[in-house]
Amino acid sequence: MARLELNVSLNRVEGDLEIAVALEDGVVAEARTIGTMYRGFEQIMIGRAPRDSLVITPRVCGICGTAHLYSAVLALENAWRLSPPPNATRIRNLCLMAEGLQNDLRQTFLFFSPDFCTSRYAGEPWFDEMTAMFEPFRGAIYLETLAMTRRLVEIVAHFGGQWPHSSYMAPGGVTLPADLRRISACRAVLQEAQRWYEQRIVGAPLDRWLALDRAEDYLAWLDEPLHAASALGALTRCARALGLHRAAAGTGHMLSYGSWRDPLESSPGAGASLLRSGFYDGDAGSVAQLDQELINEHVRHSWFRHYDGGRHPWRGETVPNYQPGGDRYSWAKAPRYGDKAVQTGPLAELLIGGDALIASLHAMEGGGAWLRQFARVRRIAYEFFYAQRMLDELAAEPHGEHFTPPAGSSEADGDGFGLVMAARGALGHWIAIRNGVIERYQIITPTAWNASPRDSAGLPGHWEQSLVGVTVKDPDDPIEIGHIIRSHDPCLVCTVHMLDTGGKVHFGA
Amino acid sequence: MRGTQVKTLFWLQTGACGGDSLAILSAEAPSFEQLLLSYGIELLWHPSLSHAPAKRFDALIEDIASGSQKLDILCVEGSIITAPRGTGLFDSYKGRARMDIARSLAERAEFVVAMGTCASFGGVHAASPNPGDCTGMQFNRANPGGLLPAGWRSRSGAPVINIAGCPAHPHAMTQTLAALAEDMPIALDPLNRPSAFFSMLVHQGCTRSEYHEYDIEDAQLGGHACLFFNLGCQGPLTQAVCNDDLWNGVSSKTRAGVPCFGCTAPNFPREADLFTTAKIGDVPLRLPMGVERARYMAYKNLARAAAPQRVKDKEMDV
Ligand code: SF4
């Protein structure tokens, strides 16, 4: 048996990622995902005014700053027992949906699809079609995606002043109300983008596409001329021809914090969501109610000072201990739900949230790289649907409150958490405020779940599991690993962790 | 096009969030893709956009270092992480510190452009206690000298060009690149920022400025009035085009009621409660750029007395 150790670096993901894989006769026998970058975000938060989290934490990630802002504001509202007025929640949701649309389109058509246009596939029957659509800076869909995503983030700019990196959500609401001008402008953008999605991406009107609810019907749909000629139709045929629907299921357990808050059912920092939250138990095949107390993080295989088992983020500790060469191999911690390694992202979100088509496809052939990517394109339909609904509700009540000023000494001490579904999955912020300043801040990003290293029990994280069994044809160009990892929409800048400075860092021997 | 030759561009991310890469995709005049399609810029590498496998990255950094591949424009996005103990290994690529890659590419480039406040000055990652020992390419916060010494010059003779901003304004990025593509001279300010984008104040063009004139101030977020006296707005002290060349073509932070946090300045984010204005007595500690304290107070008192009712009642939308 030929064993080959391979170190793969991946571009076209946000941030830097290295993966160490062991190939046995060309098949991945073992994988380790390595977070190679460390900025110490949570450390910067310590001692600052609580509201500074609204400025600092969106800068964790350039592609999902709105989601970080939303988590940060929910954590503060949870700590300070504040509930925003309904219109504030509508505006927050709308902006998060716009950011999600931007992400889902860019991730699919700028990051994932170009892999099918590389020379390796020049002989494949679908190569010319994929290249015509997705070749960087040449393909038709690629260029249209650049133009359309540029429009979509205007929605965030209308309410937040700019995208990326603004701080327009504040404890108590948002800084700007909806008005006739903003509502009309956002509606125009959404309508234009939705028409493009219907015509070019799925080849069907939104309601018909959302009504499709059975796997067989979708597979039959692939032959319908409009869908067949669409970007998703082409992508699906090609990905399935490569077997990506049978590859890389990873862990069967999934996590969703619930998509978008219900404007009418909010409690401080939380409340109901428009698509429900939960934990999908892959063994039982059922969804259990979410319990954030079950979340913990392990550091056994990360470059941090050891503690036993896992710790909830409120009790978390992150003292770096950089020792390359041993059995610790990543700056990412290992988050677990109870003792389970989970995956998160649009597949988890829609399966738990109750999308019938995703549930049917998942039941028929399990999860895999194609279904994960397919779920991301499917989620776009929900983002359009609910964004329009948010605008309708704002239009019906344009003079409703957008901000409830927190009473007097609002910045009291306390603990809070904020959980949202970011574009890439479950994002949580945990804050502890003491003496009026931040004493602790912990962030668990979606990529931290997916890119988790092994935990105290030696259990590999989701990517590490999903790579096992994958055949790599050319170790010099391990494109199969690219397909699989990119189907998760990885964001390595997100594997943030707190860092102490100077003397406590051990480097080398 | 004045520039006659194809110019090669290499985009390197160091300790970054990707925000400048995402922001540049929002540029329209010119757009990022226009730079490639009609300004004669050849994109050798961009970490989020290139579709060649990562080994092409390895080959490129070798070929540029050896001189067999010419490099006209190096864009660096992100802070330079130098921890632990000056090794830079908290941000490594295949075991090599990224700061070393940045340095070796810079030595070969005709022009080096720092995209965003991180690469310019250290940015948010360099905020106290600066856990990654972060610095900028040629400035460490406001002090000359970062990864590269203050006197360093790229092959063209220019220092690192700092397109500050968190993220940098989309057009500050693409219009500077367009100027480089066309061989236009670029005047720099004392912080090595292109003066064209850093001589205006954010305050200029803010739709709240009439409230500012008459000293009608909000004490809470969510209102119509000016954010200077109570809510920490740095607009009158911050040089950037945000309120002239609107973000995403539609707005700016101050228009949306978000205080300007001064993200184009070397001290961003400042060591203070970012939503509060520090004051001496009733008067902000830091007054609008160039203003004399005594005169300012006299003028403000007069202005407040003269304020028209519509301004006092905050009737005007912003
Ligand atoms: S909000 Fe800021 S930028 Fe706008 S007028 Fe007031 S001080 Fe100037």
Short mmCIF file of N, CA, C and O in Angstrom, two decimals, chain A residues 149-196:
data_model
loop_
_atom_site.label_atom_id
_atom_site.label_comp_id
_atom_site.label_asym_id
_atom_site.label_seq_id
_atom_site.Cartn_x
_atom_site.Cartn_y
_atom_site.Cartn_z
N THR A 149 -24.23 41.06 -7.39
CA THR A 149 -23.92 41.13 -5.96
C THR A 149 -23.56 42.56 -5.56
O THR A 149 -23.83 42.99 -4.44
N ARG A 150 -22.97 43.29 -6.50
CA ARG A 150 -22.67 44.71 -6.24
C ARG A 150 -23.97 45.47 -5.95
O ARG A 150 -24.02 46.34 -5.11
N ARG A 151 -25.03 45.13 -6.69
CA ARG A 151 -26.32 45.77 -6.44
C ARG A 151 -26.91 45.34 -5.10
O ARG A 151 -27.43 46.15 -4.34
N LEU A 152 -26.83 44.05 -4.81
CA LEU A 152 -27.52 43.54 -3.62
C LEU A 152 -27.01 44.17 -2.33
O LEU A 152 -27.79 44.44 -1.42
N VAL A 153 -25.71 44.43 -2.25
CA VAL A 153 -25.22 45.00 -1.00
C VAL A 153 -25.63 46.47 -0.84
O VAL A 153 -25.49 47.04 0.24
N GLU A 154 -26.16 47.06 -1.89
CA GLU A 154 -26.74 48.41 -1.74
C GLU A 154 -27.82 48.41 -0.65
O GLU A 154 -28.02 49.41 0.03
N ILE A 155 -28.51 47.30 -0.51
CA ILE A 155 -29.57 47.23 0.50
C ILE A 155 -29.00 47.48 1.89
O ILE A 155 -29.56 48.23 2.69
N VAL A 156 -27.86 46.85 2.17
CA VAL A 156 -27.23 47.08 3.46
C VAL A 156 -26.80 48.54 3.57
O VAL A 156 -26.96 49.18 4.61
N ALA A 157 -26.29 49.09 2.47
CA ALA A 157 -25.81 50.48 2.50
C ALA A 157 -26.97 51.45 2.75
O ALA A 157 -26.80 52.46 3.43
N HIS A 158 -28.15 51.14 2.23
CA HIS A 158 -29.28 52.04 2.47
C HIS A 158 -29.57 52.19 3.96
O HIS A 158 -29.94 53.26 4.42
N PHE A 159 -29.42 51.13 4.71
CA PHE A 159 -29.72 51.20 6.14
C PHE A 159 -28.48 51.35 7.01
O PHE A 159 -28.56 51.88 8.12
N GLY A 160 -27.34 50.86 6.53
CA GLY A 160 -26.14 50.89 7.36
C GLY A 160 -25.12 51.89 6.88
O GLY A 160 -24.09 52.08 7.52
N GLY A 161 -25.36 52.50 5.73
CA GLY A 161 -24.44 53.50 5.21
C GLY A 161 -23.37 52.92 4.31
O GLY A 161 -22.88 53.61 3.42
N GLN A 162 -23.00 51.67 4.52
CA GLN A 162 -21.98 51.06 3.67
C GLN A 162 -21.98 49.55 3.89
O GLN A 162 -22.48 49.05 4.89
N TRP A 163 -21.45 48.86 2.92
CA TRP A 163 -21.13 47.45 3.09
C TRP A 163 -19.78 47.24 2.47
O TRP A 163 -19.55 47.70 1.36
N PRO A 164 -18.86 46.53 3.06
CA PRO A 164 -18.97 45.90 4.37
C PRO A 164 -18.60 46.84 5.52
O PRO A 164 -18.19 47.95 5.28
N HIS A 165 -18.75 46.32 6.74
CA HIS A 165 -18.24 46.94 7.97
C HIS A 165 -18.98 48.21 8.38
O HIS A 165 -18.42 49.31 8.34
N SER A 166 -20.21 48.08 8.79
CA SER A 166 -20.86 49.21 9.45
C SER A 166 -21.43 48.77 10.80
O SER A 166 -21.39 47.59 11.13
N SER A 167 -21.95 49.73 11.54
CA SER A 167 -22.35 49.45 12.94
C SER A 167 -23.72 50.05 13.22
O SER A 167 -23.92 50.74 14.20
N TYR A 168 -24.68 49.75 12.35
CA TYR A 168 -26.00 50.40 12.39
C TYR A 168 -27.00 49.68 13.25
O TYR A 168 -28.11 50.17 13.45
N MET A 169 -26.65 48.50 13.74
CA MET A 169 -27.52 47.85 14.72
C MET A 169 -26.98 48.23 16.08
O MET A 169 -25.77 48.13 16.32
N ALA A 170 -27.86 48.70 16.97
CA ALA A 170 -27.40 49.09 18.29
C ALA A 170 -28.40 48.53 19.29
O ALA A 170 -29.55 48.28 18.93
N PRO A 171 -27.97 48.32 20.53
CA PRO A 171 -28.91 47.81 21.52
C PRO A 171 -30.16 48.69 21.54
O PRO A 171 -30.05 49.89 21.80
N GLY A 172 -31.31 48.12 21.25
CA GLY A 172 -32.54 48.89 21.18
C GLY A 172 -33.09 49.06 19.78
O GLY A 172 -34.22 49.49 19.61
N GLY A 173 -32.33 48.74 18.75
CA GLY A 173 -32.88 48.86 17.40
C GLY A 173 -31.82 49.07 16.34
O GLY A 173 -30.75 48.47 16.37
N VAL A 174 -32.17 49.92 15.36
CA VAL A 174 -31.25 50.27 14.28
C VAL A 174 -31.18 51.79 14.20
O VAL A 174 -32.07 52.49 14.70
N THR A 175 -30.14 52.31 13.54
CA THR A 175 -29.92 53.75 13.58
C THR A 175 -30.79 54.53 12.61
O THR A 175 -30.93 55.74 12.75
N LEU A 176 -31.37 53.86 11.64
CA LEU A 176 -32.13 54.58 10.61
C LEU A 176 -33.46 53.87 10.36
O LEU A 176 -33.48 52.65 10.21
N PRO A 177 -34.57 54.63 10.30
CA PRO A 177 -35.85 53.97 10.03
C PRO A 177 -35.99 53.65 8.54
O PRO A 177 -35.25 54.18 7.71
N ALA A 178 -36.96 52.82 8.24
CA ALA A 178 -37.33 52.64 6.84
C ALA A 178 -38.16 53.86 6.44
O ALA A 178 -38.86 54.43 7.26
N ASP A 179 -38.06 54.29 5.21
CA ASP A 179 -38.98 55.31 4.72
C ASP A 179 -39.30 54.97 3.28
O ASP A 179 -38.76 54.01 2.72
N LEU A 180 -40.18 55.76 2.71
CA LEU A 180 -40.63 55.46 1.36
C LEU A 180 -39.47 55.32 0.38
O LEU A 180 -39.45 54.42 -0.46
N ARG A 181 -38.49 56.22 0.50
CA ARG A 181 -37.38 56.18 -0.47
C ARG A 181 -36.55 54.92 -0.32
O ARG A 181 -36.21 54.26 -1.30
N ARG A 182 -36.21 54.57 0.92
CA ARG A 182 -35.38 53.40 1.12
C ARG A 182 -36.13 52.12 0.75
O ARG A 182 -35.56 51.20 0.16
N ILE A 183 -37.40 52.07 1.11
CA ILE A 183 -38.18 50.87 0.78
C ILE A 183 -38.24 50.69 -0.75
O ILE A 183 -38.02 49.59 -1.27
N SER A 184 -38.52 51.78 -1.46
CA SER A 184 -38.63 51.67 -2.92
C SER A 184 -37.30 51.28 -3.54
O SER A 184 -37.24 50.44 -4.45
N ALA A 185 -36.23 51.88 -3.05
CA ALA A 185 -34.91 51.59 -3.63
C ALA A 185 -34.53 50.12 -3.40
O ALA A 185 -34.03 49.45 -4.31
N CYS A 186 -34.79 49.63 -2.20
CA CYS A 186 -34.44 48.24 -1.89
C CYS A 186 -35.31 47.28 -2.71
O CYS A 186 -34.86 46.24 -3.19
N ARG A 187 -36.56 47.64 -2.87
CA ARG A 187 -37.45 46.77 -3.63
C ARG A 187 -36.97 46.66 -5.09
O ARG A 187 -36.99 45.58 -5.68
N ALA A 188 -36.54 47.78 -5.62
CA ALA A 188 -36.06 47.76 -7.01
C ALA A 188 -34.86 46.82 -7.16
O ALA A 188 -34.78 46.04 -8.11
N VAL A 189 -33.95 46.89 -6.20
CA VAL A 189 -32.77 46.02 -6.27
C VAL A 189 -33.19 44.55 -6.17
O VAL A 189 -32.76 43.70 -6.96
N LEU A 190 -34.07 44.27 -5.20
CA LEU A 190 -34.48 42.88 -5.01
C LEU A 190 -35.19 42.33 -6.23
O LEU A 190 -34.98 41.18 -6.64
N GLN A 191 -36.05 43.16 -6.82
CA GLN A 191 -36.78 42.68 -7.99
C GLN A 191 -35.85 42.37 -9.15
O GLN A 191 -35.98 41.35 -9.82
N GLU A 192 -34.89 43.24 -9.35
CA GLU A 192 -33.96 43.01 -10.45
C GLU A 192 -33.15 41.73 -10.21
O GLU A 192 -32.98 40.89 -11.09
N ALA A 193 -32.68 41.58 -8.96
CA ALA A 193 -31.87 40.40 -8.65
C ALA A 193 -32.70 39.13 -8.71
O ALA A 193 -32.24 38.09 -9.18
N GLN A 194 -33.92 39.22 -8.25
CA GLN A 194 -34.77 38.02 -8.26
C GLN A 194 -35.08 37.59 -9.69
O GLN A 194 -35.07 36.39 -10.00
N ARG A 195 -35.34 38.55 -10.54
CA ARG A 195 -35.64 38.17 -11.93
C ARG A 195 -34.42 37.48 -12.55
O ARG A 195 -34.55 36.49 -13.25
N TRP A 196 -33.25 38.01 -12.26
CA TRP A 196 -32.02 37.39 -12.78
C TRP A 196 -31.88 35.95 -12.24
O TRP A 196 -31.57 35.02 -12.98
#
